[in-house]
Short mmCIF file of C-alpha atoms in Angstrom, two decimals:
data_model
loop_
_atom_site.label_atom_id
_atom_site.label_comp_id
_atom_site.label_asym_id
_atom_site.label_seq_id
_atom_site.Cartn_x
_atom_site.Cartn_y
_atom_site.Cartn_z
CA UNK H 1 0.00 0.00 0.00
CA UNK H 2 1.27 3.48 -0.91
CA UNK H 3 0.12 6.31 1.36
CA UNK H 4 0.75 10.02 0.85
CA UNK H 5 0.48 12.19 3.96
CA UNK H 6 0.31 15.95 4.27
CA UNK H 7 1.36 16.94 7.79
CA UNK H 8 3.20 13.64 8.10
CA UNK H 9 5.88 14.92 10.46
CA UNK H 10 3.35 16.31 12.93
CA UNK H 11 2.04 14.99 16.24
CA UNK H 12 -0.50 12.68 14.58
CA UNK H 13 1.04 12.03 11.17
CA UNK H 14 4.34 10.77 12.59
CA UNK H 15 2.60 8.43 15.04
CA UNK H 16 0.35 7.08 12.26
CA UNK H 17 3.34 6.51 9.97
CA UNK H 18 5.30 4.60 12.60
CA UNK H 19 2.33 2.46 13.61
CA UNK H 20 1.20 1.43 10.14
CA UNK H 21 4.74 0.58 9.03
CA UNK H 22 5.20 -1.66 12.09
CA UNK H 23 1.78 -3.21 11.56
CA UNK H 24 2.38 -4.09 7.92
CA UNK H 25 5.94 -5.29 8.49
CA UNK H 26 4.67 -7.61 11.22
CA UNK H 27 2.14 -9.09 8.77
CA UNK H 28 4.72 -9.25 5.93
CA UNK H 29 2.75 -6.74 3.92
CA UNK H 30 4.23 -3.94 1.86
CA UNK H 31 3.51 -0.35 2.83
CA UNK H 32 5.27 2.80 1.65
CA UNK H 33 4.71 6.13 3.40
CA UNK H 34 5.48 9.41 1.64
CA UNK H 35 5.38 12.73 3.50
CA UNK H 36 4.38 15.79 1.54
CA UNK H 37 6.57 18.73 2.57
CA UNK H 38 7.59 22.24 1.64
CA UNK H 39 11.15 21.62 2.83
CA UNK H 40 13.10 19.04 0.83
CA UNK H 41 15.72 18.89 3.62
CA UNK H 42 13.25 18.13 6.41
CA UNK H 43 14.48 15.43 8.79
CA UNK H 44 12.56 12.17 8.51
CA UNK H 45 12.89 8.46 9.36
CA UNK H 46 14.83 6.36 6.87
CA UNK H 47 11.80 4.30 5.87
CA UNK H 48 9.76 7.40 4.97
CA UNK H 49 9.97 8.92 1.49
CA UNK H 50 9.66 12.67 1.00
CA UNK H 51 7.91 14.64 -1.74
CA UNK H 52 7.78 18.42 -2.00
CA UNK H 53 4.71 20.31 -3.15
CA UNK H 54 6.67 21.34 -6.26
CA UNK H 55 7.37 17.68 -7.00
CA UNK H 56 3.70 16.84 -6.45
CA UNK H 57 2.73 19.21 -9.26
CA UNK H 58 4.85 17.17 -11.71
CA UNK H 59 4.33 13.72 -10.24
CA UNK H 60 2.35 10.97 -11.95
CA UNK H 61 2.82 8.51 -9.08
CA UNK H 62 -0.24 6.66 -7.90
CA UNK H 63 -1.17 6.40 -4.22
CA UNK H 64 -3.68 4.03 -2.69
CA UNK H 65 -4.56 6.42 0.14
CA UNK H 66 -4.03 10.11 0.83
CA UNK H 67 -4.11 11.27 4.45
CA UNK H 68 -4.58 15.04 4.68
CA UNK H 69 -3.52 16.39 8.08
CA UNK H 70 -1.69 19.65 7.32
CA UNK H 71 -2.83 22.64 9.36
CA UNK H 72 -1.56 25.09 11.97
CA UNK H 73 -2.59 24.41 15.58
CA UNK H 74 -5.89 26.12 16.35
CA UNK H 75 -5.00 26.70 20.02
CA UNK H 76 -1.38 27.75 19.55
CA UNK H 77 -1.98 31.52 19.35
CA UNK H 78 -4.67 34.11 20.09
CA UNK H 79 -7.19 34.48 17.25
CA UNK H 80 -6.38 37.80 15.63
CA UNK H 81 -7.77 38.38 12.13
CA UNK H 82 -4.34 37.57 10.72
CA UNK H 83 -4.16 34.35 12.76
CA UNK H 84 -7.59 33.26 11.55
CA UNK H 85 -6.45 33.73 7.95
CA UNK H 86 -3.33 31.72 8.69
CA UNK H 87 -5.32 28.89 10.26
CA UNK H 88 -7.56 28.67 7.21
CA UNK H 89 -4.77 29.01 4.63
CA UNK H 90 -2.68 26.33 6.35
CA UNK H 91 -5.52 23.88 5.71
CA UNK H 92 -6.90 25.10 2.40
CA UNK H 93 -3.67 25.42 0.41
CA UNK H 94 -2.41 21.85 1.04
CA UNK H 95 -5.89 20.48 0.33
CA UNK H 96 -6.08 22.43 -2.94
CA UNK H 97 -2.69 21.00 -3.93
CA UNK H 98 -3.93 17.47 -3.23
CA UNK H 99 -7.11 18.06 -5.21
CA UNK H 100 -5.13 19.34 -8.19
CA UNK H 101 -3.00 16.20 -7.99
CA UNK H 102 -6.07 13.96 -7.79
CA UNK H 103 -7.74 15.76 -10.72
CA UNK H 104 -4.92 15.08 -13.16
CA UNK H 105 -3.82 11.70 -11.79
CA UNK H 106 -4.34 8.74 -14.10
CA UNK H 107 -4.34 6.43 -11.11
CA UNK H 108 -6.78 7.84 -8.58
CA UNK H 109 -6.39 7.05 -4.89
CA UNK H 110 -8.89 4.62 -3.46
CA UNK H 111 -9.56 6.89 -0.48
CA UNK H 112 -8.88 10.41 0.80
CA UNK H 113 -8.88 10.66 4.59
CA UNK H 114 -9.08 14.35 5.45
CA UNK H 115 -8.65 15.92 8.85
CA UNK H 116 -11.15 18.07 10.67
CA UNK H 117 -12.07 18.62 14.32
CA UNK H 118 -15.02 18.36 16.65
CA UNK H 119 -15.01 22.17 16.52
CA UNK H 120 -17.27 21.61 13.49
CA UNK H 121 -20.18 21.18 15.93
CA UNK H 122 -19.58 24.51 17.65
CA UNK H 123 -20.23 24.98 21.39
CA UNK H 124 -23.22 22.87 22.48
CA UNK H 125 -22.70 22.30 26.20
CA UNK H 126 -23.51 18.82 27.47
CA UNK H 127 -25.73 17.82 24.53
CA UNK H 128 -24.69 14.43 23.11
CA UNK H 129 -23.41 14.89 19.56
CA UNK H 130 -22.94 12.16 16.95
CA UNK H 131 -22.00 12.33 13.28
CA UNK H 132 -25.61 13.05 12.37
CA UNK H 133 -25.90 16.07 14.71
CA UNK H 134 -26.11 19.67 13.58
CA UNK H 135 -23.86 22.57 14.49
CA UNK H 136 -23.80 25.95 16.18
CA UNK H 137 -22.00 28.49 14.04
CA UNK H 138 -18.76 30.07 15.29
CA UNK H 139 -15.22 30.45 13.97
CA UNK H 140 -14.26 26.86 14.81
CA UNK H 141 -17.22 25.57 12.83
CA UNK H 142 -16.44 27.75 9.82
CA UNK H 143 -12.78 26.72 9.83
CA UNK H 144 -13.66 23.03 9.95
CA UNK H 145 -16.52 23.27 7.49
CA UNK H 146 -14.51 25.18 4.87
CA UNK H 147 -11.81 22.51 5.14
CA UNK H 148 -14.30 19.65 4.92
CA UNK H 149 -16.24 21.08 1.99
CA UNK H 150 -13.04 21.50 -0.01
CA UNK H 151 -11.87 17.95 0.74
CA UNK H 152 -15.26 16.60 -0.37
CA UNK H 153 -14.54 17.87 -3.88
CA UNK H 154 -12.38 14.76 -4.30
CA UNK H 155 -15.64 12.89 -4.89
CA UNK H 156 -16.01 14.89 -8.13
CA UNK H 157 -13.15 12.74 -9.43
CA UNK H 158 -14.57 9.48 -8.12
CA UNK H 159 -12.41 9.36 -4.97
CA UNK H 160 -14.23 8.34 -1.76
CA UNK H 161 -13.67 10.65 1.21
CA UNK H 162 -13.57 9.96 4.94
CA UNK H 163 -13.65 13.07 7.14
CA UNK H 164 -12.18 12.53 10.61
CA UNK H 165 -13.36 15.04 13.24
CA UNK H 166 -10.76 14.79 15.98
CA UNK H 167 -11.24 15.63 19.64
CA UNK H 168 -8.53 16.49 22.20
CA UNK H 169 -5.73 14.01 21.58
CA UNK H 170 -4.12 12.66 24.75
CA UNK H 171 -0.41 11.87 24.86
CA UNK H 172 2.36 13.31 27.09
CA UNK H 173 4.65 13.93 24.10
CA UNK H 174 2.37 16.40 22.38
CA UNK H 175 -0.98 18.13 22.20
CA UNK H 176 -2.78 19.55 25.21
CA UNK H 177 -1.18 17.32 27.85
CA UNK H 178 2.39 18.30 26.98
CA UNK H 179 1.46 21.97 27.28
CA UNK H 180 -0.01 21.37 30.73
CA UNK H 181 2.83 19.29 32.16
CA UNK H 182 4.94 22.18 33.41
CA UNK H 183 2.25 24.09 35.35
CA UNK H 184 0.81 20.88 36.76
CA UNK H 185 4.23 19.58 37.82
CA UNK H 186 4.82 22.93 39.53
CA UNK H 187 1.59 22.44 41.49
CA UNK H 188 -0.26 25.33 39.86
CA UNK H 189 -2.50 23.29 37.58
CA UNK H 190 -6.22 23.72 37.98
CA UNK H 191 -9.61 23.66 36.37
CA UNK H 192 -10.81 26.18 33.81
CA UNK H 193 -13.91 28.21 34.60
CA UNK H 194 -16.52 26.25 36.54
CA UNK H 195 -15.01 22.96 35.32
CA UNK H 196 -18.37 21.68 34.11
CA UNK H 197 -17.58 21.97 30.40
CA UNK H 198 -17.29 18.62 28.62
CA UNK H 199 -13.99 17.60 27.05
CA UNK H 200 -14.20 15.01 24.28
CA UNK H 201 -10.82 13.29 24.13
CA UNK H 202 -9.09 10.37 22.45
CA UNK H 203 -5.72 8.76 23.13
CA UNK H 204 -3.20 9.17 20.34
CA UNK H 205 -2.91 5.38 20.21
CA UNK H 206 -6.64 5.04 19.53
CA UNK H 207 -6.58 7.91 17.04
CA UNK H 208 -3.95 6.06 15.01
CA UNK H 209 -5.79 2.75 15.36
CA UNK H 210 -9.05 4.37 14.29
CA UNK H 211 -7.57 5.89 11.13
CA UNK H 212 -5.98 2.57 10.17
CA UNK H 213 -9.32 0.89 10.87
CA UNK H 214 -11.18 3.38 8.64
CA UNK H 215 -8.68 2.91 5.82
CA UNK H 216 -8.80 -0.87 5.97
CA UNK H 217 -12.58 -0.93 6.23
CA UNK H 218 -12.98 1.30 3.19
CA UNK H 219 -10.44 -0.62 1.10
CA UNK H 220 -11.99 -3.97 1.89
CA UNK H 221 -15.40 -5.36 1.09
CA UNK H 222 -16.04 -5.98 4.78
CA UNK H 223 -17.20 -2.49 5.80
CA UNK H 224 -20.18 -2.86 8.08
CA UNK H 225 -23.44 -1.09 7.51
CA UNK H 226 -23.94 1.77 9.97
CA UNK H 227 -27.34 1.39 11.58
CA UNK H 228 -27.92 3.75 14.48
CA UNK H 229 -26.89 7.04 12.83
CA UNK H 230 -26.34 8.39 9.33
CA UNK H 231 -22.73 9.50 8.89
CA UNK H 232 -23.02 10.04 5.13
CA UNK H 233 -22.13 13.51 3.83
CA UNK H 234 -23.94 15.15 0.94
CA UNK H 235 -21.99 15.39 -2.32
CA UNK H 236 -22.83 16.07 -5.95
CA UNK H 237 -22.55 12.42 -6.98
CA UNK H 238 -22.79 8.87 -5.69
CA UNK H 239 -19.14 8.57 -4.62
CA UNK H 240 -19.06 7.65 -0.90
CA UNK H 241 -18.28 10.39 1.62
CA UNK H 242 -18.49 9.61 5.33
CA UNK H 243 -17.64 11.41 8.56
CA UNK H 244 -16.23 9.88 11.73
CA UNK H 245 -15.89 11.41 15.19
CA UNK H 246 -12.47 10.47 16.54
CA UNK H 247 -13.23 10.71 20.24
CA UNK H 248 -13.31 8.18 23.05
CA UNK H 249 -16.79 6.97 24.08
CA UNK H 250 -16.46 8.49 27.58
CA UNK H 251 -16.03 12.30 27.52
CA UNK H 252 -15.15 13.96 30.83
CA UNK H 253 -15.71 17.33 32.42
CA UNK H 254 -12.81 19.75 32.71
CA UNK H 255 -12.96 19.23 36.49
CA UNK H 256 -12.52 15.47 36.05
CA UNK H 257 -9.75 15.96 33.50
CA UNK H 258 -7.93 18.31 35.90
CA UNK H 259 -8.19 15.93 38.85
CA UNK H 260 -7.16 12.94 36.71
CA UNK H 261 -4.10 14.70 35.31
CA UNK H 262 -3.13 15.91 38.78
CA UNK H 263 -3.46 12.41 40.23
CA UNK H 264 -1.38 10.95 37.39
CA UNK H 265 1.37 13.48 38.09
CA UNK H 266 0.90 13.23 41.89
CA UNK H 267 0.39 16.98 42.09
CA UNK H 268 -2.33 19.13 43.73
CA UNK H 269 -4.95 20.88 41.60
CA UNK H 270 -6.22 23.65 43.84
CA UNK H 271 -6.12 26.52 41.37
CA UNK H 272 -8.95 27.75 39.17
CA UNK H 273 -8.74 30.11 36.22
CA UNK H 274 -12.09 31.96 36.13
CA UNK H 275 -13.91 32.31 32.83
CA UNK H 276 -13.62 36.11 32.77
CA UNK H 277 -9.84 35.88 33.10
CA UNK H 278 -9.61 33.30 30.33
CA UNK H 279 -11.59 35.63 28.07
CA UNK H 280 -9.21 38.49 28.88
CA UNK H 281 -6.17 36.30 28.24
CA UNK H 282 -7.29 34.51 25.07
CA UNK H 283 -10.14 36.55 23.63
CA UNK H 284 -12.36 34.63 21.20
CA UNK H 285 -10.09 31.60 21.42
CA UNK H 286 -11.21 31.13 25.06
CA UNK H 287 -14.28 29.31 23.69
CA UNK H 288 -12.01 26.28 23.24
CA UNK H 289 -11.38 26.29 26.99
CA UNK H 290 -14.72 27.42 28.40
CA UNK H 291 -17.38 25.92 26.14
CA UNK H 292 -17.79 22.16 26.13
CA UNK H 293 -18.73 19.59 23.53
CA UNK H 294 -19.93 16.07 24.27
CA UNK H 295 -18.99 14.37 21.02
CA UNK H 296 -19.46 10.61 20.70
CA UNK H 297 -17.80 8.19 18.19
CA UNK H 298 -21.02 6.51 17.10
CA UNK H 299 -19.95 5.74 13.53
CA UNK H 300 -16.77 4.01 14.70
CA UNK H 301 -18.66 1.98 17.31
CA UNK H 302 -21.31 0.97 14.78
CA UNK H 303 -18.57 -0.13 12.38
CA UNK H 304 -17.14 -2.45 15.04
CA UNK H 305 -14.12 -0.46 16.21
CA UNK H 306 -12.94 -1.32 19.74
CA UNK H 307 -11.14 1.34 21.77
CA UNK H 308 -8.08 0.42 23.83
CA UNK H 309 -8.46 3.47 26.06
CA UNK H 310 -11.95 4.26 27.26
CA UNK H 311 -10.90 5.78 30.60
CA UNK H 312 -8.77 8.91 30.73
CA UNK H 313 -6.54 7.64 33.53
CA UNK H 314 -5.89 4.45 31.57
CA UNK H 315 -4.91 6.49 28.51
CA UNK H 316 -2.39 8.49 30.53
CA UNK H 317 -0.96 5.45 32.31
CA UNK H 318 -0.60 3.39 29.15
CA UNK H 319 1.11 6.15 27.23
CA UNK H 320 3.22 7.73 29.95
#
């Protein structure tokens, strides 16, 4: 299997690459991973091939799967107008490059897996949200929806699309947890606001396993019929397009997350950052910290996927 990945060197792309190579080598199956990059000199593992965006324009190589993960971190900086433009461009431009490649390719990929986030649903408190749920409009929704709608254009060329809406990914070596380690280890970690907001999380291990599962299900004839919810996305033709929530089945409140992380690190969690202070510090971006989303992985569960980490403390312990 040949897989092209945009954002391959990132927190998720690198973990996916390592896992699928090990998996296929163990089963004596061939897999070749190619990272799409703007820097031809970027460091990379020896078993990973590199392709620049300039090379993509001229390439006639065929790939079985394209995994589209490129995008600047939504919570890395305050949302100024310039930052919002950067967040959108960092997702749109790589996706446009992939679509141009797909359009002129003589050997179309069998599947495009394109990233998104549970921010698509917008803030909805403690309401249970599955792939068939609607949204509340805000910047996070627009960012995700613009990215998704562009990726869905791959179906115009007969390429099936799987949109993966990712929750908070748990792993000490990256993402939210790594950013919290220092203050929590110093004993100044604490809950955000009233702590009642729901956090929909997934371990990085399960995120990787879920994406591999989705790919293998779509490339085989064994994909199960989804019964309890409709996770089909509307497109202009009959080419399949599905959405999956990549979250663990047991979301937690911010209070529970704070206490669990503190217990894992053996540190107190007495402090609280009030909502008004978070709004002053982060502006519009504070919605990511204050407003909860209870997003459930119904499509994955219906398709028969089994999570390794369904409890937050287990996810931290297993990956620590």
